[in-house]
mmCIF file of C-alpha atoms in Angstrom:
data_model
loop_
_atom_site.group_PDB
_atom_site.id
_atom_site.type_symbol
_atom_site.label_atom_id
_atom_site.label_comp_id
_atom_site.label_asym_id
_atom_site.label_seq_id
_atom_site.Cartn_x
_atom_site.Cartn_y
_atom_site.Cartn_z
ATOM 1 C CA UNK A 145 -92.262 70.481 41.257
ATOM 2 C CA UNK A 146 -90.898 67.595 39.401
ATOM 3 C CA UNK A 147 -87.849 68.994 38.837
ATOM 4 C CA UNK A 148 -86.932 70.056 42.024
ATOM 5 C CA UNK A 149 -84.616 67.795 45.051
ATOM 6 C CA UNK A 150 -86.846 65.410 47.084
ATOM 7 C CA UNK A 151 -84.223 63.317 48.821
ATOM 8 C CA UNK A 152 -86.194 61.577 51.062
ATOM 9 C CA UNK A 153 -83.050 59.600 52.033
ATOM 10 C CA UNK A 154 -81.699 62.544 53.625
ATOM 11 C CA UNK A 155 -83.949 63.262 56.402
ATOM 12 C CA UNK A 156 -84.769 59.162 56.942
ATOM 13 C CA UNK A 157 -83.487 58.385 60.991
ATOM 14 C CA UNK A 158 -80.114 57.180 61.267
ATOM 15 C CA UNK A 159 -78.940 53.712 61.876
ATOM 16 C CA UNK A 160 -78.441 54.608 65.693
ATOM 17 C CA UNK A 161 -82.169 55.701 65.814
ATOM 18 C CA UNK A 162 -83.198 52.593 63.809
ATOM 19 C CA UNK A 163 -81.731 50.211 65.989
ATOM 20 C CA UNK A 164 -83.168 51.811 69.035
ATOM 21 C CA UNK A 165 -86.838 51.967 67.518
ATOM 22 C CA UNK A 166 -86.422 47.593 66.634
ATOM 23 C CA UNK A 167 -85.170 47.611 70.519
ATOM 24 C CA UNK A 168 -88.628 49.144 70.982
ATOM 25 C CA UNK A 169 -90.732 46.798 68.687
ATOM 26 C CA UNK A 170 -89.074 43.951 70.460
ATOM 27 C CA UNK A 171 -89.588 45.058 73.826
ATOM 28 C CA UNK A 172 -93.455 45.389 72.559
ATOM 29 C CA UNK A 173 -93.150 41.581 71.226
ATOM 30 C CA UNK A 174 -92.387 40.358 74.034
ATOM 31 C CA UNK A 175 -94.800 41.734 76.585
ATOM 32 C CA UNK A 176 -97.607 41.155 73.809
ATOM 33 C CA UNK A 177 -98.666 37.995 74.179
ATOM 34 C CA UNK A 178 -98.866 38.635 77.978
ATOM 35 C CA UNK A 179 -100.931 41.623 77.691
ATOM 36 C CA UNK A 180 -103.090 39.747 75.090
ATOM 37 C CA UNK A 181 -104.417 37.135 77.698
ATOM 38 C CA UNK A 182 -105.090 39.610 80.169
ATOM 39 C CA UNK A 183 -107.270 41.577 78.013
ATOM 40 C CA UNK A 184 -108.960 38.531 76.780
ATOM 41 C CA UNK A 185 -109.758 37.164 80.785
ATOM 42 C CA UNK A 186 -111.117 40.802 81.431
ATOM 43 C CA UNK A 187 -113.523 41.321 78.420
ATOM 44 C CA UNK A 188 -114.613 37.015 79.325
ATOM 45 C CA UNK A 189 -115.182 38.197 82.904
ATOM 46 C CA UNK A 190 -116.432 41.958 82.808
ATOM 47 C CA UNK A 191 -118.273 41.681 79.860
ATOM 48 C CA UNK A 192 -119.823 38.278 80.592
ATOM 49 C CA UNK A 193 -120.939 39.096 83.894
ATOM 50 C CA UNK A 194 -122.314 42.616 82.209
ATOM 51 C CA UNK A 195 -124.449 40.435 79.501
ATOM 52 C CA UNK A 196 -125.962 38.289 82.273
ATOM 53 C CA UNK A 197 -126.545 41.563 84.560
ATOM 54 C CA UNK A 198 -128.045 43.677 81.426
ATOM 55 C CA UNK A 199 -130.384 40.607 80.300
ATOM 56 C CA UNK A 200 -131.677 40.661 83.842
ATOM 57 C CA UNK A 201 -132.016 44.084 84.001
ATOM 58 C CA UNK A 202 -134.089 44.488 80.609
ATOM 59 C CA UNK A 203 -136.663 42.103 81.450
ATOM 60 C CA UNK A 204 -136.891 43.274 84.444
ATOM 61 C CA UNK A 205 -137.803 46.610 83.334
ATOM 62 C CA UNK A 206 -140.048 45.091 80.145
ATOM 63 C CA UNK A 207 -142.307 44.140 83.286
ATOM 64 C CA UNK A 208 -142.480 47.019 84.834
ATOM 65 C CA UNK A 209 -143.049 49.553 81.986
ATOM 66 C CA UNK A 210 -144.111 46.960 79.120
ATOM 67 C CA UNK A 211 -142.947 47.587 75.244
ATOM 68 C CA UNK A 212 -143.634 51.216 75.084
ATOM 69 C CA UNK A 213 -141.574 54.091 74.475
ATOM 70 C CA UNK A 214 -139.402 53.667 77.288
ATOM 71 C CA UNK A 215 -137.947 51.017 76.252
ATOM 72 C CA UNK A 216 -135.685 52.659 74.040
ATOM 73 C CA UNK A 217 -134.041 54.771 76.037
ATOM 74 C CA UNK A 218 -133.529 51.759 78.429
ATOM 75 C CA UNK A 219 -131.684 49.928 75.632
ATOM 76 C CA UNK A 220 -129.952 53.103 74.914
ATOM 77 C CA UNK A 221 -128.582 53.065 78.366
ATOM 78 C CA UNK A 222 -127.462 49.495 78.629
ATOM 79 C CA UNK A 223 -125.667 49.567 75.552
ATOM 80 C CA UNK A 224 -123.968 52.930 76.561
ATOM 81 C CA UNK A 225 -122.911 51.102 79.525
ATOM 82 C CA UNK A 226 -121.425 48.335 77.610
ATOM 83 C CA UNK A 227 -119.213 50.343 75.486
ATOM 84 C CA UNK A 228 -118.078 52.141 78.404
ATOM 85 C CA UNK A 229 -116.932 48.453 79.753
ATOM 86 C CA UNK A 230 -115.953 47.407 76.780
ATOM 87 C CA UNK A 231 -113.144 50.473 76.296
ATOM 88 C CA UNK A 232 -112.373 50.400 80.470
ATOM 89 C CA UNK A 233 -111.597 46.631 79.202
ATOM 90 C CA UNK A 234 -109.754 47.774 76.224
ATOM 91 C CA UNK A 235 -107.754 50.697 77.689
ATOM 92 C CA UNK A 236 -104.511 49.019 78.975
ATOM 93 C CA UNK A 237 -103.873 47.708 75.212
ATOM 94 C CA UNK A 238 -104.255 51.411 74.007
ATOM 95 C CA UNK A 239 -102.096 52.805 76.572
ATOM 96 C CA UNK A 240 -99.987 49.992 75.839
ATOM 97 C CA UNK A 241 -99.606 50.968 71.664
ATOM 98 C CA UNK A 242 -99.481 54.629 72.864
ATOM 99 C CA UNK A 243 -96.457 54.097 74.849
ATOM 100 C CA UNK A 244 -94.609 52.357 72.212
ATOM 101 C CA UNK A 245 -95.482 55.287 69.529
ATOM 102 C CA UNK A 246 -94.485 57.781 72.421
ATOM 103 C CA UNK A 247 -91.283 56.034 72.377
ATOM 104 C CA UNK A 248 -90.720 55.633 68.373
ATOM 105 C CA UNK A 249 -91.987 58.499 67.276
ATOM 106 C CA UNK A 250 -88.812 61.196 68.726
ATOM 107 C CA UNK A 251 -86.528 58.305 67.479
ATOM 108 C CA UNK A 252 -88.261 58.167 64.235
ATOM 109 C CA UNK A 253 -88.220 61.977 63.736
ATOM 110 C CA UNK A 254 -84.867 62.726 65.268
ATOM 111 C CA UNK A 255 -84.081 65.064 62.488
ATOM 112 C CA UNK A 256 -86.884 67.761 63.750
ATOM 113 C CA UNK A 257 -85.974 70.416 66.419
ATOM 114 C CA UNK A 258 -88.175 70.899 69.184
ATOM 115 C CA UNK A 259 -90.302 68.241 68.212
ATOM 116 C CA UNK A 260 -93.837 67.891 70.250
ATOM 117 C CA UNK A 261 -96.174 64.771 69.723
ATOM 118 C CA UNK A 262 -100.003 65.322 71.158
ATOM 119 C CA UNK A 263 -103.134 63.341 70.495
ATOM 120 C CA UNK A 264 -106.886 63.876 70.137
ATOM 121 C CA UNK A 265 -106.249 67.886 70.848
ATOM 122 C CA UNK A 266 -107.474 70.642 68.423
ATOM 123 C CA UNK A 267 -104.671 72.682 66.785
ATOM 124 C CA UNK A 268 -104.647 76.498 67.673
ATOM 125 C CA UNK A 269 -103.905 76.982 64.394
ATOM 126 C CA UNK A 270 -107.338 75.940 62.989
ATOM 127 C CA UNK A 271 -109.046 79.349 64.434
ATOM 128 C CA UNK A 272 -107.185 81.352 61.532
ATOM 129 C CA UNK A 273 -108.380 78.354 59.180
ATOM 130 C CA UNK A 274 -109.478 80.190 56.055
ATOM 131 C CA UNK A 275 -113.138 78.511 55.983
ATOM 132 C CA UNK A 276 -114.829 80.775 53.641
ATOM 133 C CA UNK A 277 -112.251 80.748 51.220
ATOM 134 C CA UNK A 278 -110.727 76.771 51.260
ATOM 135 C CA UNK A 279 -113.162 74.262 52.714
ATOM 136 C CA UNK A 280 -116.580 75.301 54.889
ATOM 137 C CA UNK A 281 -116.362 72.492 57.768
ATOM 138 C CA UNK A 282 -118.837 72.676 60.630
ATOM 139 C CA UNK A 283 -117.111 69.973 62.649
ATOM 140 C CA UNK A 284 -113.286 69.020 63.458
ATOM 141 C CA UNK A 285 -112.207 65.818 64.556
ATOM 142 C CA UNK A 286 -108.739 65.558 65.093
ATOM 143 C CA UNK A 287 -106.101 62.551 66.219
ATOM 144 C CA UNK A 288 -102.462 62.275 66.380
ATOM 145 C CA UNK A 289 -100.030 65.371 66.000
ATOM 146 C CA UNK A 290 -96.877 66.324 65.442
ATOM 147 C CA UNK A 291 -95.254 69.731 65.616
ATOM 148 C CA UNK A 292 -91.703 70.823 65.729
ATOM 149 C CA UNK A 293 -89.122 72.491 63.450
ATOM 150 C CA UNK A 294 -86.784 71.162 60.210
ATOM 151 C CA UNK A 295 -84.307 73.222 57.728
ATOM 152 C CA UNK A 296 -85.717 76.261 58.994
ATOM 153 C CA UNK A 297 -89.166 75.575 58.789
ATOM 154 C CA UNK A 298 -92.341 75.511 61.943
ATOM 155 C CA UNK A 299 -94.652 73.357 61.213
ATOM 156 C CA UNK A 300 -97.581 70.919 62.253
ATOM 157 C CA UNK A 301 -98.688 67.862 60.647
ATOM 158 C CA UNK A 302 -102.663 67.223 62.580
ATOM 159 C CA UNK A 303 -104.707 63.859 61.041
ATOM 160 C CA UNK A 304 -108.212 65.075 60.738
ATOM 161 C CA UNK A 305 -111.854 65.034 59.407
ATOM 162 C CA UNK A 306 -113.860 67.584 58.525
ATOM 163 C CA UNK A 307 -117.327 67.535 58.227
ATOM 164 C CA UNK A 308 -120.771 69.646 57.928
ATOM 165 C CA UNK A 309 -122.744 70.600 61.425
ATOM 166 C CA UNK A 310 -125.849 69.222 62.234
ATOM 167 C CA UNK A 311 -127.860 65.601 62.825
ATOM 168 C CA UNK A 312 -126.842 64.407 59.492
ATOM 169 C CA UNK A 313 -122.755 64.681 59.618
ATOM 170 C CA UNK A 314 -121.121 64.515 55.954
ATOM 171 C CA UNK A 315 -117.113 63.696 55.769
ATOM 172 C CA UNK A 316 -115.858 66.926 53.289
ATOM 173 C CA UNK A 317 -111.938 65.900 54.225
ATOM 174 C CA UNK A 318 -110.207 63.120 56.306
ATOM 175 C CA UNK A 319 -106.238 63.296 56.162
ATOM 176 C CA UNK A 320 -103.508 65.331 57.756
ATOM 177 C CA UNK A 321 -103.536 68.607 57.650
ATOM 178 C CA UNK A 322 -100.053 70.765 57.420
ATOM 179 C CA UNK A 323 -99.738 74.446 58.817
ATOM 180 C CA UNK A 324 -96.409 76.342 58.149
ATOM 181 C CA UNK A 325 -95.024 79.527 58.829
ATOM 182 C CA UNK A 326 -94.063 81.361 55.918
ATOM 183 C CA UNK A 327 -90.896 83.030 55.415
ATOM 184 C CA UNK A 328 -92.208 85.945 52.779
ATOM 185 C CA UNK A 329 -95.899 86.490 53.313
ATOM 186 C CA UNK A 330 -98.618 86.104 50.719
ATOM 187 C CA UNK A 331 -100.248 89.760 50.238
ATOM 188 C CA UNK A 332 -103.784 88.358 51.559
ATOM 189 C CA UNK A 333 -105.622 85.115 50.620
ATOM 190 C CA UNK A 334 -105.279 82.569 48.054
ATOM 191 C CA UNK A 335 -106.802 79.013 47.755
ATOM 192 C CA UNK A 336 -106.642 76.544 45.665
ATOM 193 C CA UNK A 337 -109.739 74.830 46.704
ATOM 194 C CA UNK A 338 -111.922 71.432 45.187
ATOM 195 C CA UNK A 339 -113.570 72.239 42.409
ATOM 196 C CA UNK A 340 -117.477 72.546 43.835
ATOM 197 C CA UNK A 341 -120.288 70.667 42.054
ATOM 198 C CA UNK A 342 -124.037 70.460 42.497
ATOM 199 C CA UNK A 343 -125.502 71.708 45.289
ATOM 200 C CA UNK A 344 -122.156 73.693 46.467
ATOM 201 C CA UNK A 345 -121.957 75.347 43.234
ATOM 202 C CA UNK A 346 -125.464 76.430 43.038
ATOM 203 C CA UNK A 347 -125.088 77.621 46.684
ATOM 204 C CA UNK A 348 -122.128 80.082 45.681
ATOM 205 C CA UNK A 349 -123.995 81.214 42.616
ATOM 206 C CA UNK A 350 -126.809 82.414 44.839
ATOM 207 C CA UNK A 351 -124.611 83.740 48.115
ATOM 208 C CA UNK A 352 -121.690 84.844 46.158
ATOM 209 C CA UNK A 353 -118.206 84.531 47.150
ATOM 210 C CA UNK A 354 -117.701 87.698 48.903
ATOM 211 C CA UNK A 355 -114.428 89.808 48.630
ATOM 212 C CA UNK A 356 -112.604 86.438 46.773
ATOM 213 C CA UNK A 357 -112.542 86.550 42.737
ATOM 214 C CA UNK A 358 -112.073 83.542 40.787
ATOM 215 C CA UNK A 359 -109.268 83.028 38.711
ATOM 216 C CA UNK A 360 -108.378 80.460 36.200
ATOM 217 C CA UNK A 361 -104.854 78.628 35.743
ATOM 218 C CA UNK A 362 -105.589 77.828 32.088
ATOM 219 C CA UNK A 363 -104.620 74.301 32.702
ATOM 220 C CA UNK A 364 -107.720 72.393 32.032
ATOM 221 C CA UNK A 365 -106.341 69.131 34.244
ATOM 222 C CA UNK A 366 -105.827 71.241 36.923
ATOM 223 C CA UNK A 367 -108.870 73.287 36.714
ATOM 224 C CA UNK A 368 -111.055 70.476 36.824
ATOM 225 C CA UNK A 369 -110.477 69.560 40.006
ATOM 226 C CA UNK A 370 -109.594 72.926 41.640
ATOM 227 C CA UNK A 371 -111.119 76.178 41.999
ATOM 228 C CA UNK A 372 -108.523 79.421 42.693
ATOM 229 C CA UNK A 373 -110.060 82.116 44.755
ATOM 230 C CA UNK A 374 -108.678 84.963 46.018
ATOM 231 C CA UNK A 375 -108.833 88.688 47.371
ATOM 232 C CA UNK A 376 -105.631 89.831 45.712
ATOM 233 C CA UNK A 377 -105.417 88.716 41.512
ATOM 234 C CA UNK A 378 -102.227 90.685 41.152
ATOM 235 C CA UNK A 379 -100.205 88.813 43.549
ATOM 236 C CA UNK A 380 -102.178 85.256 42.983
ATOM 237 C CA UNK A 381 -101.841 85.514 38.700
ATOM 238 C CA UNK A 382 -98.220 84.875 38.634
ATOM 239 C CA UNK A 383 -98.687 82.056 41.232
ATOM 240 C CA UNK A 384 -101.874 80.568 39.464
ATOM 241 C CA UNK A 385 -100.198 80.353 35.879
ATOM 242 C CA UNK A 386 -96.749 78.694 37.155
ATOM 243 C CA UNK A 387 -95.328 76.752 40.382
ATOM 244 C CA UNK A 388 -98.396 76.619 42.212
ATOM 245 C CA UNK A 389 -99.834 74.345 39.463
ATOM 246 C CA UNK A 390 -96.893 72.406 39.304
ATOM 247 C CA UNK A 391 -97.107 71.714 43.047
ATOM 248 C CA UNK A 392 -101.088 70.669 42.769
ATOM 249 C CA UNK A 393 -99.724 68.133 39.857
ATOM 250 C CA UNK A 394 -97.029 66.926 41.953
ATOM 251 C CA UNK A 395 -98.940 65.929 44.668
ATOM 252 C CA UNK A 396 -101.822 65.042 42.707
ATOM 253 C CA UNK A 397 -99.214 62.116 41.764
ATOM 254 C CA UNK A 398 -97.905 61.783 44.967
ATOM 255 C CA UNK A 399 -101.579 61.965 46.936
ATOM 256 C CA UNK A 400 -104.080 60.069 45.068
ATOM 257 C CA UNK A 401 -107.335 59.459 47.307
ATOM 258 C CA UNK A 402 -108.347 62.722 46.481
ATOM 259 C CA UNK A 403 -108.026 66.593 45.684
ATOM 260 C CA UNK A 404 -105.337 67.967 47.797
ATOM 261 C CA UNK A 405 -106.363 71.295 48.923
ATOM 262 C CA UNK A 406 -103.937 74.725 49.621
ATOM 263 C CA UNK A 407 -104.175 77.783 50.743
ATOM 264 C CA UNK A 408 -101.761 81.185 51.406
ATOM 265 C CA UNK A 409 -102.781 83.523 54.039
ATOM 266 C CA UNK A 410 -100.140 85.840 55.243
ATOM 267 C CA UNK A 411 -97.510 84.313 56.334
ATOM 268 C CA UNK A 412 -99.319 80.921 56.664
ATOM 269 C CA UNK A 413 -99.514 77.831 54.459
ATOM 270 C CA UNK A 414 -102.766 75.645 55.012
ATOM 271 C CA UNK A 415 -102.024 72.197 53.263
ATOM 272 C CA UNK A 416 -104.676 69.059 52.998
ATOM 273 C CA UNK A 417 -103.246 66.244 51.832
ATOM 274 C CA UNK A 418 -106.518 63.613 51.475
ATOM 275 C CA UNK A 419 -105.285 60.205 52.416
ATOM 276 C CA UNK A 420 -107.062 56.874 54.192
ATOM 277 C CA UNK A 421 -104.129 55.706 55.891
ATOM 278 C CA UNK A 422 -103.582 56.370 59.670
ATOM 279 C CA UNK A 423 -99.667 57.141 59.869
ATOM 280 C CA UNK A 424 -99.889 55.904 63.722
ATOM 281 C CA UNK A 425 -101.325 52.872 62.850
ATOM 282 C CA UNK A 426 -100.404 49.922 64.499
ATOM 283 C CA UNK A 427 -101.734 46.088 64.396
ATOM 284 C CA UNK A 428 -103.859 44.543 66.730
ATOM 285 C CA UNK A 429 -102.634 43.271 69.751
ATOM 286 C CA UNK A 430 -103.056 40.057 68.687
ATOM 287 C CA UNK A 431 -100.020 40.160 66.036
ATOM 288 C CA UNK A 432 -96.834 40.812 66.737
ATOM 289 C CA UNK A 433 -95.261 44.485 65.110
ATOM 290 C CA UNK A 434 -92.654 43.662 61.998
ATOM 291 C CA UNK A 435 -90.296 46.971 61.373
ATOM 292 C CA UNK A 436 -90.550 46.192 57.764
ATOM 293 C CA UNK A 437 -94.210 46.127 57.189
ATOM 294 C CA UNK A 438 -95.667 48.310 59.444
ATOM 295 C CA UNK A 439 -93.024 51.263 60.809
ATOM 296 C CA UNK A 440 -90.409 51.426 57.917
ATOM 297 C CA UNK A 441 -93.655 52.764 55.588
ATOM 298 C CA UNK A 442 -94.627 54.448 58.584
ATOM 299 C CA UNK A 443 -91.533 56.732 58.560
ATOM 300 C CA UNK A 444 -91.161 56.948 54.826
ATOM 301 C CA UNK A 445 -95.069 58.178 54.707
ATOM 302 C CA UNK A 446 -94.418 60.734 57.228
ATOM 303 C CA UNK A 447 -91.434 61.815 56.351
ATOM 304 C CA UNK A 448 -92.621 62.016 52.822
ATOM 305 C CA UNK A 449 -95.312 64.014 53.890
ATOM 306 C CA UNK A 450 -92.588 66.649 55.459
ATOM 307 C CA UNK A 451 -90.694 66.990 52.801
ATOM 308 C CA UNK A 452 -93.915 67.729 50.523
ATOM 309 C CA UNK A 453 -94.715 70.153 53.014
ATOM 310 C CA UNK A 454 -91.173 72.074 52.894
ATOM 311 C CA UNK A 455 -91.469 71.984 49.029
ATOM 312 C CA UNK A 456 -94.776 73.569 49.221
ATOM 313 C CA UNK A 457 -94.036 76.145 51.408
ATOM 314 C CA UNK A 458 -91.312 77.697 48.891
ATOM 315 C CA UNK A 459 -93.644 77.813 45.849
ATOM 316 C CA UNK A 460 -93.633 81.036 45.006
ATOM 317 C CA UNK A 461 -92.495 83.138 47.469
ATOM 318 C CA UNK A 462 -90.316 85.171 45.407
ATOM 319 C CA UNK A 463 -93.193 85.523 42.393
ATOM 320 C CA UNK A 464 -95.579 87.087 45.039
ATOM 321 C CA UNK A 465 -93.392 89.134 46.642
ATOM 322 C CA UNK A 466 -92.363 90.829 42.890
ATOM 323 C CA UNK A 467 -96.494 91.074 42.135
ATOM 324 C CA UNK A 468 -96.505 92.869 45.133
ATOM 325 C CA UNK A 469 -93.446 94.978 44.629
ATOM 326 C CA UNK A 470 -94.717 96.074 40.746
ATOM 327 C CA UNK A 471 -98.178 96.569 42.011
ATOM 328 C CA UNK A 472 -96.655 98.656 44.683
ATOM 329 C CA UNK A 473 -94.526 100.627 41.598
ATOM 330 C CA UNK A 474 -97.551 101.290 39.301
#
């Protein structure tokens, strides 16, 4: 992957764009410090009165019903109503940093055709997620979203977590997750999943792995971190042994909170890029927004993140579809 183009230059917004996203950060400025004091008078007046009306209200109830049980679910209910306060308190300053990424963002990514931004919704594309065969989640959590269309290629770029069902949540992946469409389809599943350890190992020893083999690259950097599986070795060999280890080193160097995570599934490309930054970030509103520290990395880190995508979607295309073509012959 190395040696292949990544001119990030070329798909960065133009001047025109630019200028008209610092109009936006400046517009923002200004009506900051405004919007600061009125938040600060609500939470001093909604949640003060709240703390004097909640005190009241708990001892209140101690007198009636004592320490027992009870109490709990009292407490439970007072702080509930709190946070509720707290956020109706909060909400104009979140609508307020919304707008302003509403506005930036189809500046910022000018270059992409039919270009949709959406937040907090669940991609349609995670019901064909390949669980069994990339990462078994029992939870979702998504965030911001973009979707849209560049140099040929449909995409969408989702921030998410992942984690296991149950009382006792555990994170298994928090980053942005890329789904493309495929030009040349992969002839069924491949996966170049985290390597599992302990428990997870022990767990596919004793259940199996069902209708996917394991394969190994034979590079032992990239083997131990990742685990191939698939349920077609002909097509996946030629893939294994050559770019799509090149891409996984790439972006190993390009990624580095953690195992970045692929899979090929028909036409589709499932990418998990493992990062702790929130691309939609922005500062509290108690400091002022400066282009060059917090949206020029912004837009480099996302459209870095675009152009990884488009260079893993062309990893070999052409090597499956000659697998499949021999395999066909013999």
């Amino acid at each position: 992957m190395s040696d292949q183009a990544f001119d990030v230059a070329r798909v960065m917004p133009d001047e025109a764009a630019l200028a008209s996203v610092r109009t936006a950060i400046g517009d923002y400025n200004d009506a900051r410090p405004g919007l600061e004091r009125a938040m600060e008078w609500r939470l001093t007046i909604v949640m003060g009165i709240y703390a004097v009306v909640a005190v009241v209200v708990f001892f209140m109830l101690v007198k009636e019903i004592g320490w027992g049980e009870g109490l709990g679910v009292v407490i439970a209910i007072l702080f509930g109503i709190g946070w509720g306060l707290y956020n109706f308190c909060m909400k104009p300053v979140r609508d307020f940093q919304q707008n302003l990424r509403n506005r930036m963002l189809p500046l910022i990514f000018g270059f992409v055709e039919e270009m949709r931004y959406t937040k907090g919704l669940v991609p349609r594309f995670m019901e064909k997620f390949p669980k069994w065969a990339l990462l078994k989640y029992g939870v979702a959590e998504h965030d911001d979203a973009i979707s849209g269309q560049h140099d040929g290629m449909h995409f969408m770029l989702s921030e998410a977590e992942l984690k296991t069902g149950g009382k006792n949540k555990t994170t298994l992946f928090d980053g942005v997750i890329f789904h493309f469409y495929l030009d040349r389809p992969f002839p069924g599943i491949l996966a170049a999943a985290k390597r599992p350890t302990g428990m997870q190992k022990l767990a596919r020893e004793l259940f199996g792995t069902g209708d996917l083999r394991i394969i190994e690259s034979g590079d032992p950097t990239i083997d131990a971190t990742h685990e191939f599986r698939t349920d077609n070795t002909t097509a996946a060999r030629p893939l294994i042994e050559g770019p799509l280890v090149k891409a996984l080193d790439y972006l190993s160097d390009v990624w580095r909170d953690d195992v970045v995570r692929i899979a090929l599934s028909s036409h589709e490309c499932f990418l998990l890029v493992p990062t702790k930054r929130n691309f939609f970030e922005l500062p509290d509103i108690a400091h002022d927004i400066d282009f060059d520290r917090h949206v020029s990395s912004m837009i480099r880190d996302l459209v870095t993140l675009l152009v990884t995508a488009r260079l893993v979607s062309r990893i070999g295309i052409e090597e499956a579809a000659k697998a499949q073509h021999d395999a066909g012959v013999n």
